[in-house]
Each structure stands twice: as structure tokens, then as C-alpha cells.
Tab-separated table of C-alpha atoms in Angstrom:
chain	number	residue	atom	x	y	z
A	1	MET	CA	14.214	1.963	-36.943
A	2	SER	CA	16.714	4.479	-35.603
A	3	ASN	CA	19.432	3.179	-33.318
A	4	ASN	CA	19.803	6.494	-31.486
A	5	ARG	CA	20.498	5.915	-27.821
A	6	THR	CA	19.809	7.963	-24.745
A	7	SER	CA	22.524	9.846	-22.921
A	8	GLY	CA	25.192	8.069	-20.920
A	9	ALA	CA	24.411	10.209	-17.873
A	10	ALA	CA	21.003	8.614	-17.572
A	11	SER	CA	22.245	5.082	-18.128
A	12	GLY	CA	23.804	4.876	-14.664
A	13	ALA	CA	20.414	5.261	-13.014
A	14	PHE	CA	18.305	3.413	-15.566
A	15	PRO	CA	19.508	0.143	-17.059
A	16	HIS	CA	17.238	0.528	-20.077
A	17	ALA	CA	18.532	4.026	-20.851
A	18	ALA	CA	21.123	2.518	-23.192
A	19	LEU	CA	18.449	0.759	-25.252
A	20	PRO	CA	17.356	2.102	-28.646
A	21	THR	CA	15.275	5.249	-28.260
A	22	HIS	CA	12.066	3.680	-29.577
A	23	VAL	CA	12.286	0.836	-27.065
A	24	ALA	CA	13.067	3.191	-24.173
A	25	ALA	CA	10.056	5.329	-25.193
A	26	VAL	CA	7.693	2.349	-25.030
A	27	ILE	CA	9.107	1.378	-21.629
A	28	ALA	CA	8.512	4.934	-20.391
A	29	ALA	CA	4.959	4.834	-21.756
A	30	ILE	CA	4.245	1.531	-19.980
A	31	GLU	CA	5.743	2.883	-16.742
A	32	THR	CA	3.559	5.984	-17.020
A	33	ASP	CA	0.419	3.921	-17.593
A	34	ILE	CA	1.268	1.807	-14.537
A	35	ILE	CA	1.681	4.981	-12.450
A	36	ARG	CA	-1.627	6.350	-13.747
A	37	GLY	CA	-3.385	3.097	-12.906
A	38	ARG	CA	-4.189	2.294	-16.526
A	39	ILE	CA	-2.212	-0.935	-16.185
A	40	LEU	CA	-3.063	-2.844	-13.024
A	41	PRO	CA	-1.446	-5.885	-11.380
A	42	ARG	CA	-1.921	-9.029	-13.450
A	43	ASN	CA	-3.315	-7.077	-16.404
A	44	ARG	CA	-2.239	-8.960	-19.487
A	45	LEU	CA	0.168	-7.015	-21.670
A	46	ILE	CA	-0.896	-8.053	-25.154
A	47	GLU	CA	1.548	-7.117	-27.899
A	48	ASP	CA	-1.135	-6.145	-30.428
A	49	HIS	CA	-2.800	-3.807	-27.949
A	50	LEU	CA	0.509	-2.228	-26.911
A	51	MET	CA	1.471	-1.727	-30.558
A	52	GLU	CA	-1.771	0.191	-31.095
A	53	ASP	CA	-1.610	2.133	-27.819
A	54	TYR	CA	1.982	3.285	-28.326
A	55	ASP	CA	2.133	3.351	-32.137
A	56	ALA	CA	5.080	0.975	-32.074
A	57	LYS	CA	6.278	-1.948	-34.154
A	58	ARG	CA	6.038	-5.479	-32.770
A	59	HIS	CA	9.768	-5.953	-32.278
A	60	VAL	CA	9.946	-2.670	-30.344
A	61	VAL	CA	7.092	-3.692	-28.022
A	62	ARG	CA	8.611	-7.148	-27.610
A	63	SER	CA	12.000	-5.664	-26.696
A	64	ALA	CA	10.347	-3.346	-24.150
A	65	LEU	CA	8.558	-6.267	-22.501
A	66	VAL	CA	11.767	-8.310	-22.399
A	67	GLU	CA	13.548	-5.461	-20.599
A	68	LEU	CA	10.706	-4.989	-18.099
A	69	GLN	CA	10.660	-8.731	-17.500
A	70	ARG	CA	14.425	-8.668	-16.883
A	71	LEU	CA	13.886	-5.960	-14.249
A	72	GLY	CA	11.090	-7.948	-12.592
A	73	VAL	CA	8.369	-5.384	-13.338
A	74	VAL	CA	6.664	-7.732	-15.802
A	75	VAL	CA	6.354	-11.487	-15.320
A	76	LYS	CA	5.626	-14.150	-17.917
A	77	PRO	CA	4.842	-17.551	-16.407
A	78	PRO	CA	5.073	-20.578	-18.723
A	79	HIS	CA	2.140	-20.850	-21.130
A	80	LEU	CA	0.725	-17.520	-19.941
A	81	GLY	CA	1.000	-14.041	-21.384
A	82	ALA	CA	3.085	-11.232	-19.928
A	83	HIS	CA	1.491	-9.252	-17.112
A	84	LEU	CA	2.394	-6.707	-14.465
A	85	ARG	CA	3.763	-8.331	-11.321
A	86	ARG	CA	1.261	-8.595	-8.481
A	87	PHE	CA	2.118	-9.019	-4.810
A	88	ASP	CA	0.108	-10.804	-2.158
A	89	ASN	CA	0.503	-9.985	1.539
A	90	GLU	CA	3.310	-12.474	2.073
A	91	SER	CA	5.376	-11.529	-0.960
A	92	LEU	CA	4.942	-7.812	-0.258
A	93	SER	CA	6.040	-8.286	3.358
A	94	ASN	CA	9.055	-10.311	2.282
A	95	LEU	CA	10.043	-7.728	-0.312
A	96	TYR	CA	9.780	-4.785	2.070
A	97	TYR	CA	11.572	-6.665	4.830
A	98	PHE	CA	14.532	-7.194	2.534
A	99	ARG	CA	14.444	-3.612	1.263
A	100	ALA	CA	14.543	-2.410	4.875
A	101	VAL	CA	17.555	-4.638	5.536
A	102	VAL	CA	19.595	-3.417	2.564
A	103	HIS	CA	18.632	0.238	3.051
A	104	GLY	CA	19.666	-0.037	6.685
A	105	ALA	CA	22.938	-1.644	5.641
A	106	ALA	CA	23.592	1.231	3.241
A	107	VAL	CA	23.008	3.829	5.953
A	108	ALA	CA	25.265	1.930	8.374
A	109	ALA	CA	28.071	1.897	5.784
A	110	MET	CA	27.869	5.595	4.824
A	111	HIS	CA	30.975	7.622	5.541
A	112	LEU	CA	29.975	10.703	7.508
A	113	PRO	CA	30.513	13.561	7.020
A	114	VAL	CA	29.834	13.330	3.295
A	115	ALA	CA	32.355	14.875	0.923
A	116	PRO	CA	31.140	18.292	-0.336
A	117	ASP	CA	30.938	17.298	-4.009
A	118	ARG	CA	28.875	14.213	-3.232
A	119	MET	CA	26.690	16.160	-0.833
A	120	ALA	CA	26.018	18.677	-3.602
A	121	ALA	CA	25.032	15.867	-5.973
A	122	VAL	CA	22.515	14.449	-3.473
A	123	GLU	CA	21.079	17.927	-2.858
A	124	ALA	CA	20.765	18.517	-6.605
A	125	ALA	CA	18.964	15.175	-7.011
A	126	ALA	CA	16.489	16.081	-4.249
A	127	LEU	CA	15.867	19.440	-5.938
A	128	SER	CA	15.343	17.775	-9.317
A	129	HIS	CA	12.745	15.455	-7.797
A	130	ALA	CA	10.962	18.390	-6.114
A	131	GLU	CA	10.892	20.276	-9.426
A	132	ALA	CA	9.528	17.216	-11.212
A	133	ALA	CA	6.854	16.876	-8.518
A	134	ALA	CA	5.825	20.490	-9.077
A	135	SER	CA	5.659	19.930	-12.841
A	136	GLY	CA	3.290	16.973	-12.596
A	137	ASP	CA	5.344	15.009	-15.146
A	138	LEU	CA	4.838	11.475	-13.826
A	139	ILE	CA	7.714	9.779	-15.615
A	140	ALA	CA	10.064	12.602	-14.556
A	141	ILE	CA	8.883	12.206	-10.955
A	142	HIS	CA	9.573	8.467	-11.122
A	143	ARG	CA	12.987	8.839	-12.754
A	144	THR	CA	14.218	11.656	-10.496
A	145	ASN	CA	13.076	9.737	-7.433
A	146	MET	CA	15.099	6.715	-8.554
A	147	ALA	CA	18.087	8.969	-9.280
A	148	PHE	CA	17.911	10.459	-5.774
A	149	HIS	CA	17.852	6.985	-4.232
A	150	ARG	CA	20.808	5.894	-6.366
A	151	LEU	CA	22.945	8.833	-5.189
A	152	PHE	CA	21.750	8.790	-1.572
A	153	TYR	CA	22.251	5.074	-0.983
A	154	GLY	CA	25.360	5.141	-3.171
A	155	LEU	CA	27.048	7.007	-0.332
A	156	CYS	CA	27.610	3.589	1.250
A	157	ASP	CA	30.359	2.924	-1.342
A	158	ASN	CA	29.534	-0.779	-1.299
A	159	PRO	CA	28.746	-1.923	-4.855
A	160	TYR	CA	26.953	-5.059	-3.659
A	161	ILE	CA	24.562	-3.106	-1.449
A	162	GLU	CA	24.063	-0.485	-4.182
A	163	GLU	CA	23.240	-3.101	-6.812
A	164	SER	CA	20.835	-4.899	-4.493
A	165	ILE	CA	19.015	-1.647	-3.752
A	166	ARG	CA	18.833	-0.792	-7.449
A	167	LEU	CA	17.461	-4.225	-8.358
A	168	HIS	CA	14.868	-4.144	-5.596
A	169	ASP	CA	13.827	-0.603	-6.489
A	170	TRP	CA	12.773	-2.061	-9.836
A	171	LEU	CA	11.259	-5.217	-8.359
A	172	SER	CA	9.166	-3.034	-6.050
A	173	PHE	CA	8.105	-0.612	-8.789
A	174	PRO	CA	4.771	-2.401	-9.389
A	175	ALA	CA	4.013	-1.831	-5.685
A	176	ARG	CA	5.447	1.696	-5.424
A	177	ALA	CA	4.059	3.064	-8.662
A	178	TYR	CA	0.613	4.075	-7.433
A	179	ALA	CA	2.084	6.487	-4.852
A	180	ILE	CA	3.775	8.518	-7.584
A	181	ALA	CA	0.475	9.977	-8.768
A	182	ASP	CA	-0.872	10.405	-5.222
A	183	ALA	CA	-0.521	14.081	-4.251
A	184	GLN	CA	-0.193	13.460	-0.516
A	185	ALA	CA	2.332	10.648	-0.953
A	186	LEU	CA	4.356	12.768	-3.378
A	187	ALA	CA	4.437	15.747	-1.015
A	188	GLN	CA	5.514	13.435	1.797
A	189	ALA	CA	8.295	11.961	-0.373
A	190	CYS	CA	9.625	15.447	-1.128
A	191	ARG	CA	9.636	16.318	2.577
A	192	GLU	CA	11.419	13.084	3.404
A	193	HIS	CA	14.076	13.672	0.739
A	194	ALA	CA	14.722	17.104	2.259
A	195	ALA	CA	14.904	15.560	5.734
A	196	MET	CA	17.403	12.983	4.473
A	197	VAL	CA	19.600	15.765	3.131
A	198	ASP	CA	19.364	17.601	6.470
A	199	ALA	CA	20.294	14.430	8.362
A	200	LEU	CA	23.320	13.964	6.114
A	201	HIS	CA	24.450	17.498	6.899
A	202	ALA	CA	23.965	16.784	10.602
A	203	CYS	CA	25.791	13.425	10.347
A	204	ASP	CA	22.815	11.951	12.201
A	205	ARG	CA	22.979	8.246	11.350
A	206	GLN	CA	20.091	7.350	13.669
A	207	GLN	CA	17.832	9.843	11.894
A	208	LEU	CA	19.008	8.606	8.491
A	209	ASP	CA	18.179	5.037	9.463
A	210	ARG	CA	14.706	6.044	10.660
A	211	LEU	CA	14.000	8.062	7.508
A	212	ALA	CA	15.227	5.284	5.215
A	213	LEU	CA	12.731	2.903	6.814
A	214	GLU	CA	9.789	5.320	6.984
A	215	HIS	CA	10.334	6.498	3.403
A	216	MET	CA	9.020	3.167	2.105
A	217	GLY	CA	5.847	3.105	4.162
A	218	ARG	CA	3.418	5.362	2.300
A	219	ALA	CA	3.734	3.650	-1.088
A	220	ARG	CA	3.369	0.229	0.499
A	221	ALA	CA	0.239	1.340	2.369
A	222	ILE	CA	-1.344	2.652	-0.846
A	223	TYR	CA	-0.738	-0.680	-2.593
A	224	VAL	CA	-2.212	-2.620	0.326
A	225	GLU	CA	-5.287	-0.388	0.372
A	226	LYS	CA	-5.811	-0.651	-3.389
A	227	PHE	CA	-5.194	-4.357	-3.929
A	228	LEU	CA	-4.886	-6.344	-0.725
A	229	VAL	CA	-7.599	-5.075	1.640
A	230	ARG	CA	-10.746	-7.112	1.251
């Protein structure tokens, strides 16, 4: 198998970007199938089936699952097979409570006004996400959304807050994923990214704090409706 690796520019946003290309491709394929709803919470991820679905060797599939388990997207309880993480009402509430806390902490720590070069990078990330949304490329939408969050919340210049947000972006992916393919949720996300950029320009910390909190709501509501409403 080739040991070609993806670009260093991507590796800052995506911890698996430095993995061998074949492994990263299987991870992207699994992520896409989660977004499309082909893989649902607690669906077993059977190596033989994944090998067939993605035309991949066993060690490549196994490496992809290990990486997704490390990120918290996949769980593998003792004596049970790997499956996509599922949230109940309590765990989802706890997760989103903590995400709200760390996102709020990031906004509170941001230095306003933002330096022009960093402002330009955030604006470019918002534009990239909007272009991906228009293209309909689901994995590009997912990746550019994560990249925007990394740059936006990275304005706090606190590596502990940044790392916590990055980790919990991945932990929440099994809950957030279904909004990526939802046209209304995607349009709302693009509007909110633009509003975040405007609030940065205006140095409006109160608006930034409100947007950071509201930005999480639509994806959470879609997950609740799909899997938690009886």
C-alpha cells in the first residue's frame, strides 16, 4: 500500500489528515455515509462489510476504525463490535452543555478587534464553506465547516480551549452529522457563519456569544427529532 500522505495544511484541522492516504479515504467514506444516513447510531461497523463497501484491505479498514474510535466517533465496548456512537437525552444534554461552556469561553477570550490577516483567514474559511455548500459535496461541507470553527474559535489564542473545542467537535460529530445533508440546516449554518464574521468586524462580543450558542441548536434538534423523540 502507498504511504502517500495528505497535505500538511489540512493536518491542522483534521488529526487523521496525516494518516496514509488509503486510511484517510476510508475515514472520509465512513464520514460521508454517516452524513447521508447510511450509517446510523449503534449500527455495527463490520470489517468484512466495510472492506467490500469501500474496496479496502482489512488493515486499512481496521486503521480507519481505530482512528475514528480515538476521536470518539466510533465506540467499541468490551466484547462488542465497533459501532457509531449514540447519544441518549442525558448524554446529549451534557455534551451540548459543555460545548456551550467552552465556546462561550473562547468568545470571552477573543482579542477584539481581530488582526487583519486573521480576519481575512476567517472570512476565507466562511467563503470556502459556502462554496462547498453550493457544490453539494458532503465531505467538503463537513471539512470546511470544521475548518471555519477551528479558525473562528482559534481567535481566543488559548490552546487549552482550542483543543477542547476541537475534541468535542469530533465527539459531537455523530450528533451533528445529519444536519450537514439537511438543506435548511445548511443554509442556516452559512448565514450564521456570515453573521459571525460581521460580528467580528463590529467587535460585538455579545452578538458573538449569542451566535456561538445558537449555531449549535439546529443540528442538535435534528438529532433529537430523528433518534430521541418517541
